[in-house]
PDB file of C-alpha atoms in Angstrom:
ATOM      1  CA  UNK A   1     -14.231 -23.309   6.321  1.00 92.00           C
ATOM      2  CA  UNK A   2     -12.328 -20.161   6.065  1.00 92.00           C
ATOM      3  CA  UNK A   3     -11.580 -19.945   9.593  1.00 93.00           C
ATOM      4  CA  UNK A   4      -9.973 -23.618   9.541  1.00 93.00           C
ATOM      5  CA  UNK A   5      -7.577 -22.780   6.241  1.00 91.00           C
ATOM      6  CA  UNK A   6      -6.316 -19.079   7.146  1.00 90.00           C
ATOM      7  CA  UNK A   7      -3.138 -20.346   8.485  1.00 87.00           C
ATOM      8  CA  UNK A   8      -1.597 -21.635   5.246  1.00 88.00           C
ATOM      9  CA  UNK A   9      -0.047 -24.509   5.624  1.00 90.00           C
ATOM     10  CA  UNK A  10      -0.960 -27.691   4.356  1.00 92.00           C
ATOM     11  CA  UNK A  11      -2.521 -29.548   6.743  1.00 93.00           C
ATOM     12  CA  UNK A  12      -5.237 -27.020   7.802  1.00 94.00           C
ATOM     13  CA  UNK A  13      -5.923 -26.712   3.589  1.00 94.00           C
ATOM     14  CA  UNK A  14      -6.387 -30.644   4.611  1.00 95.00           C
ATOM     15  CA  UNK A  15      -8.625 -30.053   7.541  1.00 96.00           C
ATOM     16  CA  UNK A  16     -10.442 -27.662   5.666  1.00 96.00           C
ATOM     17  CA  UNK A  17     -11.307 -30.121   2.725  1.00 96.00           C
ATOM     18  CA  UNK A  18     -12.053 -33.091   5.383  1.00 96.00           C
ATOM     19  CA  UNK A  19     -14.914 -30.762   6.971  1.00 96.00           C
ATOM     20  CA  UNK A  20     -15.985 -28.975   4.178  1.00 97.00           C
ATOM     21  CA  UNK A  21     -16.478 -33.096   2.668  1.00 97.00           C
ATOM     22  CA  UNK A  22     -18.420 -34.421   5.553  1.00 96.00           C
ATOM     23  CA  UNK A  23     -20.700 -31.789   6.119  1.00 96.00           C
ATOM     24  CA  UNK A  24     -21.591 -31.632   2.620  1.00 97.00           C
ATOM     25  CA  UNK A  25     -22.303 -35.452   2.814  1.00 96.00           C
ATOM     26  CA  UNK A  26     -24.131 -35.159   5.939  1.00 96.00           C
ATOM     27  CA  UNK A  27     -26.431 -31.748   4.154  1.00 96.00           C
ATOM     28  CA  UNK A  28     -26.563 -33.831   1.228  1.00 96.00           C
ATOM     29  CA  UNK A  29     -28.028 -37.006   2.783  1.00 95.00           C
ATOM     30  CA  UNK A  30     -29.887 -34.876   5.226  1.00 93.00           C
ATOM     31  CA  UNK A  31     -32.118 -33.716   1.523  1.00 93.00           C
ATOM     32  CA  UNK A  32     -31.759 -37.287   0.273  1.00 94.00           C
ATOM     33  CA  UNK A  33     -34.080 -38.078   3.423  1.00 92.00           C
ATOM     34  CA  UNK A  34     -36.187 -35.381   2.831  1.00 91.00           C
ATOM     35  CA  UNK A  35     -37.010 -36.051  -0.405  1.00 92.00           C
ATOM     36  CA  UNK A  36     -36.970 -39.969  -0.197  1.00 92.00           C
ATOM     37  CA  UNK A  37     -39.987 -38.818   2.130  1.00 91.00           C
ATOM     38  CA  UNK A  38     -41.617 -36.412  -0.003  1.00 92.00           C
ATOM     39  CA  UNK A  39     -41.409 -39.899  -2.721  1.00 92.00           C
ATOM     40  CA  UNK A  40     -43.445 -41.979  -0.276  1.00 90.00           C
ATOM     41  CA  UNK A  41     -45.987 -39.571   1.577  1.00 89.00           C
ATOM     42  CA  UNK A  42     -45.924 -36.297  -0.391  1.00 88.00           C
ATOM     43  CA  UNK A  43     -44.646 -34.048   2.451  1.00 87.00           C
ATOM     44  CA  UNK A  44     -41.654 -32.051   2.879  1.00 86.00           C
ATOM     45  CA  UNK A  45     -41.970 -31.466   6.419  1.00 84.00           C
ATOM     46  CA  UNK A  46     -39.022 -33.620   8.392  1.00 80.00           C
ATOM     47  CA  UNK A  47     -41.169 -32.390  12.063  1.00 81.00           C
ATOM     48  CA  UNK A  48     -43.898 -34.985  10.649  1.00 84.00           C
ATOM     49  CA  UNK A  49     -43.643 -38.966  11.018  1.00 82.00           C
ATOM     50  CA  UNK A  50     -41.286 -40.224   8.135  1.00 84.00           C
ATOM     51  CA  UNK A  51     -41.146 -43.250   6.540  1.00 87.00           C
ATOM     52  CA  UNK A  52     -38.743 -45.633   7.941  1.00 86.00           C
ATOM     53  CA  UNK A  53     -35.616 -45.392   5.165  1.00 89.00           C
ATOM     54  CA  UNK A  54     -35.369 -41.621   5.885  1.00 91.00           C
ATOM     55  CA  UNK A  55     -36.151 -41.669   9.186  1.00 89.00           C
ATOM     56  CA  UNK A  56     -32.316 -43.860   9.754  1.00 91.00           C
ATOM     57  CA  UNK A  57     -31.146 -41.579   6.901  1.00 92.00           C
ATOM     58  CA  UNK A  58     -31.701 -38.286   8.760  1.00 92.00           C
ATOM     59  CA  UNK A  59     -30.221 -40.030  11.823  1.00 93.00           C
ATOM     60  CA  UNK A  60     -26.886 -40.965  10.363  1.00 94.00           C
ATOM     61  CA  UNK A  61     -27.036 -37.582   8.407  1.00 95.00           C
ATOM     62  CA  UNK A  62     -27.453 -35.591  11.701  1.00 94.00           C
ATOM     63  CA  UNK A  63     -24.886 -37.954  13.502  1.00 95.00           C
ATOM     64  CA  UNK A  64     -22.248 -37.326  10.875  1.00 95.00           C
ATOM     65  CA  UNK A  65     -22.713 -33.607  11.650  1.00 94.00           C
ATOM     66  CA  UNK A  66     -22.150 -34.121  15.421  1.00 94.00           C
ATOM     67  CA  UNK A  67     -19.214 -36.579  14.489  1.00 94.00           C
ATOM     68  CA  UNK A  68     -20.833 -39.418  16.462  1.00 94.00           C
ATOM     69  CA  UNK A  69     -18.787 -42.871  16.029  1.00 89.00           C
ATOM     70  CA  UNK A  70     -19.196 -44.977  13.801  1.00 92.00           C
ATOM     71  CA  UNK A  71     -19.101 -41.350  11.981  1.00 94.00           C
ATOM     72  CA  UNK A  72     -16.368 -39.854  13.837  1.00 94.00           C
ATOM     73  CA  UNK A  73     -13.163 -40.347  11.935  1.00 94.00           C
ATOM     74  CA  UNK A  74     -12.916 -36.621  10.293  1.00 96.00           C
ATOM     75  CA  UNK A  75     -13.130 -34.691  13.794  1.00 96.00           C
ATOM     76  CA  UNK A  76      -9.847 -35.679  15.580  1.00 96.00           C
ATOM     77  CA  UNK A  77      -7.979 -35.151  11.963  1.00 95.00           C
ATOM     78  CA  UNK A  78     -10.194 -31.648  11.695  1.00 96.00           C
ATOM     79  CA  UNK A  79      -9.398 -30.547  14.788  1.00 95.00           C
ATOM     80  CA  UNK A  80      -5.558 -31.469  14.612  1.00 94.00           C
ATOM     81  CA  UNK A  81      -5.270 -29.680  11.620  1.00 94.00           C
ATOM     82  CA  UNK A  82      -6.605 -26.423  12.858  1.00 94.00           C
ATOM     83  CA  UNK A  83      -5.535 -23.722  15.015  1.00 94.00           C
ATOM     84  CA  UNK A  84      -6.444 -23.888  19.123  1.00 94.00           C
ATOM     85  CA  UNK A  85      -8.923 -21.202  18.639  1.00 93.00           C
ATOM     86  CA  UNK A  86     -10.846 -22.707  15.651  1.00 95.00           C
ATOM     87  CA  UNK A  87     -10.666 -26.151  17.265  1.00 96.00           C
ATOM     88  CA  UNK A  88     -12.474 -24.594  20.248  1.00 96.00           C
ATOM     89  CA  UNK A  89     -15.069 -23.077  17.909  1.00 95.00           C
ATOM     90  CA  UNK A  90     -15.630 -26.664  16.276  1.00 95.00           C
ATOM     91  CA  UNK A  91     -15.729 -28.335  19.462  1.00 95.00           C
ATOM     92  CA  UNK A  92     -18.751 -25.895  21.212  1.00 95.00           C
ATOM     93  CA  UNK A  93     -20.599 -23.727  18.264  1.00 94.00           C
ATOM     94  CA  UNK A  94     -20.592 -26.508  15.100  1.00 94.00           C
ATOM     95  CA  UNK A  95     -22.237 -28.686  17.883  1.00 95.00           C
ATOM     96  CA  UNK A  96     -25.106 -26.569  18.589  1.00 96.00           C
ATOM     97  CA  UNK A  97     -27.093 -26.272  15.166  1.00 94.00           C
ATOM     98  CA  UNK A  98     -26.971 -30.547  14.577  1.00 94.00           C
ATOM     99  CA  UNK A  99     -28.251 -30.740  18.364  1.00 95.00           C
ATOM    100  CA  UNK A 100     -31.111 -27.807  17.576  1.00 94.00           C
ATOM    101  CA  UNK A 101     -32.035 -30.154  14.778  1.00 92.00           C
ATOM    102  CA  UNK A 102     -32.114 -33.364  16.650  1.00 93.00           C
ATOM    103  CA  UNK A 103     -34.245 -31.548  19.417  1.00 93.00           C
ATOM    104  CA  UNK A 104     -36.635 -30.794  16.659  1.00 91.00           C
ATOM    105  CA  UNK A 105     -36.660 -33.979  14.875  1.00 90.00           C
ATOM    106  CA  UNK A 106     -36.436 -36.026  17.434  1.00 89.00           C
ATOM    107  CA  UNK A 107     -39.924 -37.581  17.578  1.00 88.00           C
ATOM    108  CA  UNK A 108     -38.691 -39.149  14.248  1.00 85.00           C
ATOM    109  CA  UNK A 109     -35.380 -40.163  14.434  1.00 89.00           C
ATOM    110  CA  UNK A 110     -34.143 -43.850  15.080  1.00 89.00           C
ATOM    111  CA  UNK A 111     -34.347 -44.297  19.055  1.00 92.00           C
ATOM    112  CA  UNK A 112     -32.301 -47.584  18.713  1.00 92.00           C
ATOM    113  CA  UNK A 113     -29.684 -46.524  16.357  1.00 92.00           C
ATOM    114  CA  UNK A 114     -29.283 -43.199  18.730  1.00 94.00           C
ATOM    115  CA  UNK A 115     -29.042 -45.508  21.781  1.00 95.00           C
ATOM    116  CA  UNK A 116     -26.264 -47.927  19.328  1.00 95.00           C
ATOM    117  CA  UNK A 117     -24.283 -45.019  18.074  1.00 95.00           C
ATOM    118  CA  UNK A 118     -24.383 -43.244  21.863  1.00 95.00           C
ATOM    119  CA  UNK A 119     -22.890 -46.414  23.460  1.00 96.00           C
ATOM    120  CA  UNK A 120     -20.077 -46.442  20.253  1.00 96.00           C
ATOM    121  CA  UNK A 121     -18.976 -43.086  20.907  1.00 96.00           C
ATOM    122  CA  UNK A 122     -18.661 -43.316  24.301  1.00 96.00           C
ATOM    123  CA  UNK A 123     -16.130 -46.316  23.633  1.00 96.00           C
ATOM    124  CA  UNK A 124     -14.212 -44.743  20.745  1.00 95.00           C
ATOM    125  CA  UNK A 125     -14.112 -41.651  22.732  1.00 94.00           C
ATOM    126  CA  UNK A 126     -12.401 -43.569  25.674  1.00 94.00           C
ATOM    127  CA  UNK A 127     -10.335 -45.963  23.338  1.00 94.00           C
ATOM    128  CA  UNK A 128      -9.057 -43.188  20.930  1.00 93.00           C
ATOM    129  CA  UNK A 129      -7.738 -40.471  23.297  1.00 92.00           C
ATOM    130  CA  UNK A 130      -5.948 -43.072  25.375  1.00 92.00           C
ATOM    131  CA  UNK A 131      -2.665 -42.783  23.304  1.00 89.00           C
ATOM    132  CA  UNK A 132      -3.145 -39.325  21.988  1.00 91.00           C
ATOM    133  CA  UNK A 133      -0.303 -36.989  23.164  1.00 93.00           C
ATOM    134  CA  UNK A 134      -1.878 -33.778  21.155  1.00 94.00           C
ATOM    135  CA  UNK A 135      -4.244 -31.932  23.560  1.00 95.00           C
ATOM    136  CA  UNK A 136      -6.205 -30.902  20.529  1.00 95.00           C
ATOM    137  CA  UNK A 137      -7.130 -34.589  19.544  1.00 96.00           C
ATOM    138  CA  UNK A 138      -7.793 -35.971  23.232  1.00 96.00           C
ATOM    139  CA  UNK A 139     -10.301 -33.076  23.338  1.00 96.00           C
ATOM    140  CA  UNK A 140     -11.677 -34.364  20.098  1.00 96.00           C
ATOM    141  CA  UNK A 141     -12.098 -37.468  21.249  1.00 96.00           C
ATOM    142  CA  UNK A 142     -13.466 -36.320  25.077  1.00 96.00           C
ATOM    143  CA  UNK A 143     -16.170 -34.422  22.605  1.00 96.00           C
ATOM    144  CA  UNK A 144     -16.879 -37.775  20.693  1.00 96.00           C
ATOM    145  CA  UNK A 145     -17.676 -39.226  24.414  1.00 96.00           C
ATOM    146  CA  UNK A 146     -19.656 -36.659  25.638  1.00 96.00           C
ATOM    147  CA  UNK A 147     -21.604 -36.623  22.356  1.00 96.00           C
ATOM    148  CA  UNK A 148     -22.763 -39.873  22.637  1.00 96.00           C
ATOM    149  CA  UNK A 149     -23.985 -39.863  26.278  1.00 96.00           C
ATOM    150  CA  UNK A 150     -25.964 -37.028  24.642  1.00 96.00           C
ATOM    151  CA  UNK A 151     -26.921 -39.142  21.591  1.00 95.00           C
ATOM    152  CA  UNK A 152     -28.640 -41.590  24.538  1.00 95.00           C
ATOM    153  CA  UNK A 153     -30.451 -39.627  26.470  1.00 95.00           C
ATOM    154  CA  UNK A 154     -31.659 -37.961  23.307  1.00 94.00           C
ATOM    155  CA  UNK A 155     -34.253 -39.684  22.250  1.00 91.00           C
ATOM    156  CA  UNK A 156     -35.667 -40.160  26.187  1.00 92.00           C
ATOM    157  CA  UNK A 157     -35.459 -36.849  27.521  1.00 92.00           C
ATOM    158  CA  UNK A 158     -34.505 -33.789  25.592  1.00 93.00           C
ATOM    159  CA  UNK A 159     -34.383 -31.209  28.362  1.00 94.00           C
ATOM    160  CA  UNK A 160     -31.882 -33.730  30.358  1.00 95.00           C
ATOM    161  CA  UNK A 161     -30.377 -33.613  26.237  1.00 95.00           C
ATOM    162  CA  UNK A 162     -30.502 -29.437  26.471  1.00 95.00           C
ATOM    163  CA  UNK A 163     -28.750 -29.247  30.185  1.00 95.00           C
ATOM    164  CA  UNK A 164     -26.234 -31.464  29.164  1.00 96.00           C
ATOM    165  CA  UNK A 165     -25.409 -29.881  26.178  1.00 97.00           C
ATOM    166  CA  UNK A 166     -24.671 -26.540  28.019  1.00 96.00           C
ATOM    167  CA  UNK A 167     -22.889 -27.617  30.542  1.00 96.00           C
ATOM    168  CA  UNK A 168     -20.960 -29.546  27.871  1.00 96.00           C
ATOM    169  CA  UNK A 169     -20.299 -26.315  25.676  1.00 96.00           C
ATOM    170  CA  UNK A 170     -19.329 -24.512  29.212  1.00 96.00           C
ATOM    171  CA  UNK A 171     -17.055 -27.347  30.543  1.00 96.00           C
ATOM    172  CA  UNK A 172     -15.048 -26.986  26.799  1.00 96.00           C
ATOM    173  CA  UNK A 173     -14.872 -23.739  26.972  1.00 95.00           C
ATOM    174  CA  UNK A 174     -13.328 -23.114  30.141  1.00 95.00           C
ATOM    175  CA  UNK A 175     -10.755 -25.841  29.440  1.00 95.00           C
ATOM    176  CA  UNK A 176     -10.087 -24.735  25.578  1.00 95.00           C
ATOM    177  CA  UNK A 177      -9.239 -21.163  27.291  1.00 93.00           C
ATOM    178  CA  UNK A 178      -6.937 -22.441  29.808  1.00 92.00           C
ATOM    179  CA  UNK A 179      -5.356 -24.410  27.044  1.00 93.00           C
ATOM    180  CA  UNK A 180      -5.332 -21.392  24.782  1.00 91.00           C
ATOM    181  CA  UNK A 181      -3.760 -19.512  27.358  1.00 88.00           C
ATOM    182  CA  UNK A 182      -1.026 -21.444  28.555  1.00 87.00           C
ATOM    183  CA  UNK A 183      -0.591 -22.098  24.537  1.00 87.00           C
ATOM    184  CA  UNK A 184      -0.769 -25.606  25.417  1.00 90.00           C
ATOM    185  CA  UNK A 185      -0.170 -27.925  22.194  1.00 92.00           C
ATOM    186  CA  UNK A 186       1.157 -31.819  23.272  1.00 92.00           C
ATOM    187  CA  UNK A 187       0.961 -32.971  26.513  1.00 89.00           C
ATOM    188  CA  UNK A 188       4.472 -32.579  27.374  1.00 87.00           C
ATOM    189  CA  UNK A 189       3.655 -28.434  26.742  1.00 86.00           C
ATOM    190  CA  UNK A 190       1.633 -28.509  29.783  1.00 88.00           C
ATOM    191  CA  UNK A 191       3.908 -29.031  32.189  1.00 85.00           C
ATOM    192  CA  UNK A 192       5.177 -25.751  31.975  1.00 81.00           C
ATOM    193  CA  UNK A 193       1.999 -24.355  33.242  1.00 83.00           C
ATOM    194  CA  UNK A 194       2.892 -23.668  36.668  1.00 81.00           C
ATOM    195  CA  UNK A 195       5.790 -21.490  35.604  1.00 80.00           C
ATOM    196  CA  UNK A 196       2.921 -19.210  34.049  1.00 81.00           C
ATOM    197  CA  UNK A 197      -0.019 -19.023  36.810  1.00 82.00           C
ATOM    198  CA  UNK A 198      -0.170 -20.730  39.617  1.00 83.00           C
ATOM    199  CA  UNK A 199      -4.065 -20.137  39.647  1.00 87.00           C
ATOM    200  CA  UNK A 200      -4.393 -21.115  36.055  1.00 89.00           C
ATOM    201  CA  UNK A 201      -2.980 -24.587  36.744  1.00 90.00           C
ATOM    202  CA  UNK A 202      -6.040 -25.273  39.403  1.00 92.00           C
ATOM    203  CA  UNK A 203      -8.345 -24.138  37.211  1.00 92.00           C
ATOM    204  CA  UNK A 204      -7.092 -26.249  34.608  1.00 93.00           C
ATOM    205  CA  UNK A 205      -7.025 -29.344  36.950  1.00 94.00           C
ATOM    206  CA  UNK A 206     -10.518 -28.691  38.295  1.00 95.00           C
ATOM    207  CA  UNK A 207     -12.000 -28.274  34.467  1.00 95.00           C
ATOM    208  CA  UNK A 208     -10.507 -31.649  32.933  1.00 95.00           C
ATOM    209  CA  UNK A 209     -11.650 -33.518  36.425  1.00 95.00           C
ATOM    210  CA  UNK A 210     -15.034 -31.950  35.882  1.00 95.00           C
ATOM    211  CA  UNK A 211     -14.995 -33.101  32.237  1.00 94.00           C
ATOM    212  CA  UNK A 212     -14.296 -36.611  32.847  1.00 94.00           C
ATOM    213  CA  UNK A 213     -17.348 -35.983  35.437  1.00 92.00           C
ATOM    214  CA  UNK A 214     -15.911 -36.418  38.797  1.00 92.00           C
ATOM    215  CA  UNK A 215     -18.780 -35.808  41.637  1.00 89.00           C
ATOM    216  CA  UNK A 216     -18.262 -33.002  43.063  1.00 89.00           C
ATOM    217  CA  UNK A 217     -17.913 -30.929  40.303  1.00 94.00           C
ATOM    218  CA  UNK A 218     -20.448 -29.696  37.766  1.00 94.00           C
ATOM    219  CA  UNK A 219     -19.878 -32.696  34.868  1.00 94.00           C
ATOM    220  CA  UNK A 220     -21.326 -35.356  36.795  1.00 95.00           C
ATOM    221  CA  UNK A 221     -24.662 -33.500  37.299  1.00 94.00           C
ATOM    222  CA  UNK A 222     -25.714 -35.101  33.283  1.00 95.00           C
ATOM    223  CA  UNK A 223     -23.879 -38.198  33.503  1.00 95.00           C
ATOM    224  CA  UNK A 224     -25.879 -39.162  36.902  1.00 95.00           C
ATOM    225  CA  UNK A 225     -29.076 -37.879  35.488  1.00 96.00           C
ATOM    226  CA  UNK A 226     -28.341 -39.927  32.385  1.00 96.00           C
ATOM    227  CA  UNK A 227     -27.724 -42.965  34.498  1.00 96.00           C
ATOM    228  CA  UNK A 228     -30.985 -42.241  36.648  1.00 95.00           C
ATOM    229  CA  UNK A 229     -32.718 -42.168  33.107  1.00 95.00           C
ATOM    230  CA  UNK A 230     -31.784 -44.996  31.478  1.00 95.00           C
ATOM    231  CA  UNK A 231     -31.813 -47.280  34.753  1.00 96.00           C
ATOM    232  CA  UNK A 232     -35.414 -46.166  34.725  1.00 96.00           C
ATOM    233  CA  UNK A 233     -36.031 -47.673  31.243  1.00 94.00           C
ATOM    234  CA  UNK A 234     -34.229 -50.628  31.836  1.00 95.00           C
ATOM    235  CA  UNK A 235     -31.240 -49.814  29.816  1.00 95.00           C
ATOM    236  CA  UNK A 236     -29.246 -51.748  32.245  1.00 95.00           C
ATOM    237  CA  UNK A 237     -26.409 -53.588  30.247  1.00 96.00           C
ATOM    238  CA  UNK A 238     -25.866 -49.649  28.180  1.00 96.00           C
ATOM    239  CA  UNK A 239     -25.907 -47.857  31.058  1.00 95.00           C
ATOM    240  CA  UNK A 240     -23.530 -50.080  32.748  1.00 96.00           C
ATOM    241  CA  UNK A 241     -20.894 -50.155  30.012  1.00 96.00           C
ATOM    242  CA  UNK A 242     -21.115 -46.401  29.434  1.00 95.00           C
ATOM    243  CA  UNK A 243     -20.233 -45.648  32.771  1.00 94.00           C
ATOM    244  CA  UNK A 244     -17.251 -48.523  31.895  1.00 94.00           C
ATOM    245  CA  UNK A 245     -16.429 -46.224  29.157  1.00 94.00           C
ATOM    246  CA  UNK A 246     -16.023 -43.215  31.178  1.00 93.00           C
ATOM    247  CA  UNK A 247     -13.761 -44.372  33.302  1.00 93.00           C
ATOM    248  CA  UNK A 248     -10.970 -44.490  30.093  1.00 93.00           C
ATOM    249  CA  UNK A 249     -11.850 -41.064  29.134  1.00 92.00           C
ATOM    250  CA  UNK A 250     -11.257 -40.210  32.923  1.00 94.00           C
ATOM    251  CA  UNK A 251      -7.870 -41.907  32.653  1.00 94.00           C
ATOM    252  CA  UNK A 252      -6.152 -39.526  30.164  1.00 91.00           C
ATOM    253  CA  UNK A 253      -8.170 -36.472  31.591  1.00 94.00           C
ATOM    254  CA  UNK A 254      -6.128 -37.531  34.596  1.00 94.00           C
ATOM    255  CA  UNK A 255      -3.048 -37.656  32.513  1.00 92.00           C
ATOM    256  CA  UNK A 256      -3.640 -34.078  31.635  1.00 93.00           C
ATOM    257  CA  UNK A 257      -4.430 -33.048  35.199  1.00 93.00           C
ATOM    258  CA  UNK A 258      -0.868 -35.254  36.356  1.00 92.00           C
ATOM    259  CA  UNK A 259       1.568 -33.243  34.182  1.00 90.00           C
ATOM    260  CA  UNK A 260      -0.369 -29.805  34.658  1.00 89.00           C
ATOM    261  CA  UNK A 261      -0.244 -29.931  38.252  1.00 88.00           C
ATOM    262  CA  UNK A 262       0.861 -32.648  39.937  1.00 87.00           C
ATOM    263  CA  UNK A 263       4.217 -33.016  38.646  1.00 81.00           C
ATOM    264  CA  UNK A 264       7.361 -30.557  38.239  1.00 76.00           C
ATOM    265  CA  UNK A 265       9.741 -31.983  35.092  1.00 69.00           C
ATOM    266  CA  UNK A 266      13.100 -31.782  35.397  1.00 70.00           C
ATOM    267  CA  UNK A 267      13.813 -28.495  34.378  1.00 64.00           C
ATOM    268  CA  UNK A 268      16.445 -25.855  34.280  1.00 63.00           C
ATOM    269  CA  UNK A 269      16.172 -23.216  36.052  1.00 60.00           C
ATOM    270  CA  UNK A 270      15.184 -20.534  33.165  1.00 61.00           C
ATOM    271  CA  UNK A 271      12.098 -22.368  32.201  1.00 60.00           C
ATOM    272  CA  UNK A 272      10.965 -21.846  35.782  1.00 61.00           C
ATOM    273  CA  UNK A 273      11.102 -17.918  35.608  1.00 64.00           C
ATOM    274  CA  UNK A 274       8.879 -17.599  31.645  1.00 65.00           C
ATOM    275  CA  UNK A 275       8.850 -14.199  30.698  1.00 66.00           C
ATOM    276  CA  UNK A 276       5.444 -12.483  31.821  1.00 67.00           C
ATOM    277  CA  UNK A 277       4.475 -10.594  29.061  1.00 70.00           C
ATOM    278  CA  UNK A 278       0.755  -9.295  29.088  1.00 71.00           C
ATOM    279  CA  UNK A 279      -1.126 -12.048  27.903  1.00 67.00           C
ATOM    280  CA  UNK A 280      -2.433 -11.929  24.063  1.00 70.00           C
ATOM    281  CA  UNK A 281      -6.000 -13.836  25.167  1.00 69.00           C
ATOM    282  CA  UNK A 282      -7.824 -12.006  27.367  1.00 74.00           C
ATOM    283  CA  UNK A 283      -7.914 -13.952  30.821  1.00 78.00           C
ATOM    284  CA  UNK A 284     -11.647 -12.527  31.435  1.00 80.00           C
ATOM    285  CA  UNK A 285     -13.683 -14.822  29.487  1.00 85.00           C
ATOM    286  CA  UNK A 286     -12.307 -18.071  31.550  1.00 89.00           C
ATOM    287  CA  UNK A 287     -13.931 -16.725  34.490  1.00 88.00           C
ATOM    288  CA  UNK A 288     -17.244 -17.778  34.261  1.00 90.00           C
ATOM    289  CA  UNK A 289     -16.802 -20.779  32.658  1.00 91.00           C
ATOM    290  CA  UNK A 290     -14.566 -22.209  34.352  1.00 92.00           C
ATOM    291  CA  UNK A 291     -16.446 -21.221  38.078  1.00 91.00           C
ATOM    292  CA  UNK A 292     -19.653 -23.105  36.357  1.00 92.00           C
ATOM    293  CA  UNK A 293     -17.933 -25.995  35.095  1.00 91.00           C
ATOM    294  CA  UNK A 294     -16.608 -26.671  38.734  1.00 91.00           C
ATOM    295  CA  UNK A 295     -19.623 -25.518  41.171  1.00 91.00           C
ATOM    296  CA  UNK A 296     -22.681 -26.027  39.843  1.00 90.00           C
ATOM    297  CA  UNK A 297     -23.795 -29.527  41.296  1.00 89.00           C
ATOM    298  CA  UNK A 298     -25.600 -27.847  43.941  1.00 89.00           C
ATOM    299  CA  UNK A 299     -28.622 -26.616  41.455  1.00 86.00           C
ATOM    300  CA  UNK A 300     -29.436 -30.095  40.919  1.00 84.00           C
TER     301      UNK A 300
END
């Protein structure tokens, strides 16, 4: 919370008060279940069977967390609000101690809402980012997708839940860095991107394509294990319009990846020579990331 309202301005004091609100909620409601449990059966453990009240109540608790549709509306307005960097650290970190918890309490948990709030996301993640010209909220809204084909395969298989949630957490990082680098706000500030690094704008178009899960890179290794998964149990009509889904968010990572690298806007000619000063972020960190988000299919 202090990291989203140190620039002072209003609208991260709003983004501030928007996440401090839902997480409290979401604690709140996570101790609701608890002790609506501890009522019925007189144990405080949430690792042992609960009765069925909690048991939804500590899903939509740990799916408000996440920001998993129909719970999602305070992450895009979160994320706008804040900085590059913090929206980075809300996309990848805040996602890892809800997912710890799911992995834990998953025996419990609601397998059909999961499965109902995975296939949601999926679609409000495609819908919402179509007409989103802010980088920071399409990648809100990519993180809402990617959630819930997590949310899914959750309550299936958790190490499939585990692999996808790294590669997820790599995949954002090494396109949060490029974005951070080439400072990157609206859409219309990435088409200067060439004029900075020629090498920086392939990265940049590898890591969205691998996002939106494009074979031959490393994001379609979950999504086709996800889709082996759930064909396996049958899940044929989910399945089917997840991978419908996908294709939206693909359409405005491809949006991204058009005005990065594929066109040159009609310039003048001082934009095309930007002053080269040594760069503020260190370039080091995108590195690895981004060579694992676009070659690892092979380990599968």
């Amino acid at each position: 919370i202090p990291i989203i309202s140190t620039m002072h301005h209003p609208r991260s004091t709003e983004a501030a008060t928007k996440y401090f609100l839902t997480q409290a909620a979401a604690s709140a409601l996570i101790l609701f279940s608890s002790m609506a449990n501890a009522w019925n059966t007189g144990s405080w453990d949430i690792t042992q069977p609960l009765t069925s009240p909690s048991h939804i109540l500590l899903t939509m608790a740990l799916a408000m967390k996440l920001g998993l549709a129909p719970l999602h509306f305070w992450l895009p307005e979160v994320i706008q609000g804040s900085t590059m960097t913090t929206a980075f650290i809300i996309t990848t970190w805040q996602k890892i101690a809800p997912m710890s918890l799911i992995f834990l309490t998953m025996n419990n948990l609601s397998t059909s809402v999961f499965l109902l709030m995975g296939l949601l996301s999926s679609l409000v993640g495609g819908w919402g980012g179509l007409n989103q010209t802010q980088t920071r909220k399409i990648m809100a809204y990519s993180s809402i997708a990617h959630l819930g084909w997590m949310a899914t395969i959750s309550s299936i298989m958790t190490n499939i839940l585990i692999m996808n949630l790294l590669i997820y957490l790599i995949m954002m990082t090494s396109v949060f860095l490029s974005l951070i680098i080439s400072k990157s706000k609206t859409i219309q500030d990435t088409t200067s991107t060439w004029t900075l690094s020629p090498t920086l704008t392939i990265i940049m178009l590898l890591s969205l394509l691998s996002l939106g899960g494009l074979p031959p890179l490393t994001g379609f290794i979950p999504k086709w294990l996800i889709m082996e998964e759930l064909i396996l149990q049958n899940f044929n009509l989910l399945i089917s319009m997840m991978a419908t889904s996908s294709l939206l968010s693909l359409y405005f990572y491809l949006r991204l990846t058009y005005t990065t690298a594929l066109t040159l806007s009609p310039n003048t000619t001082q934009t095309k020579f930007k002053w080269r000063f040594y760069p503020n972020t260190p370039t080091m960190f995108i590195t690895t990331p981004a060579t694992i988000s676009i070659f690892l299919l092979p380990m599968t």
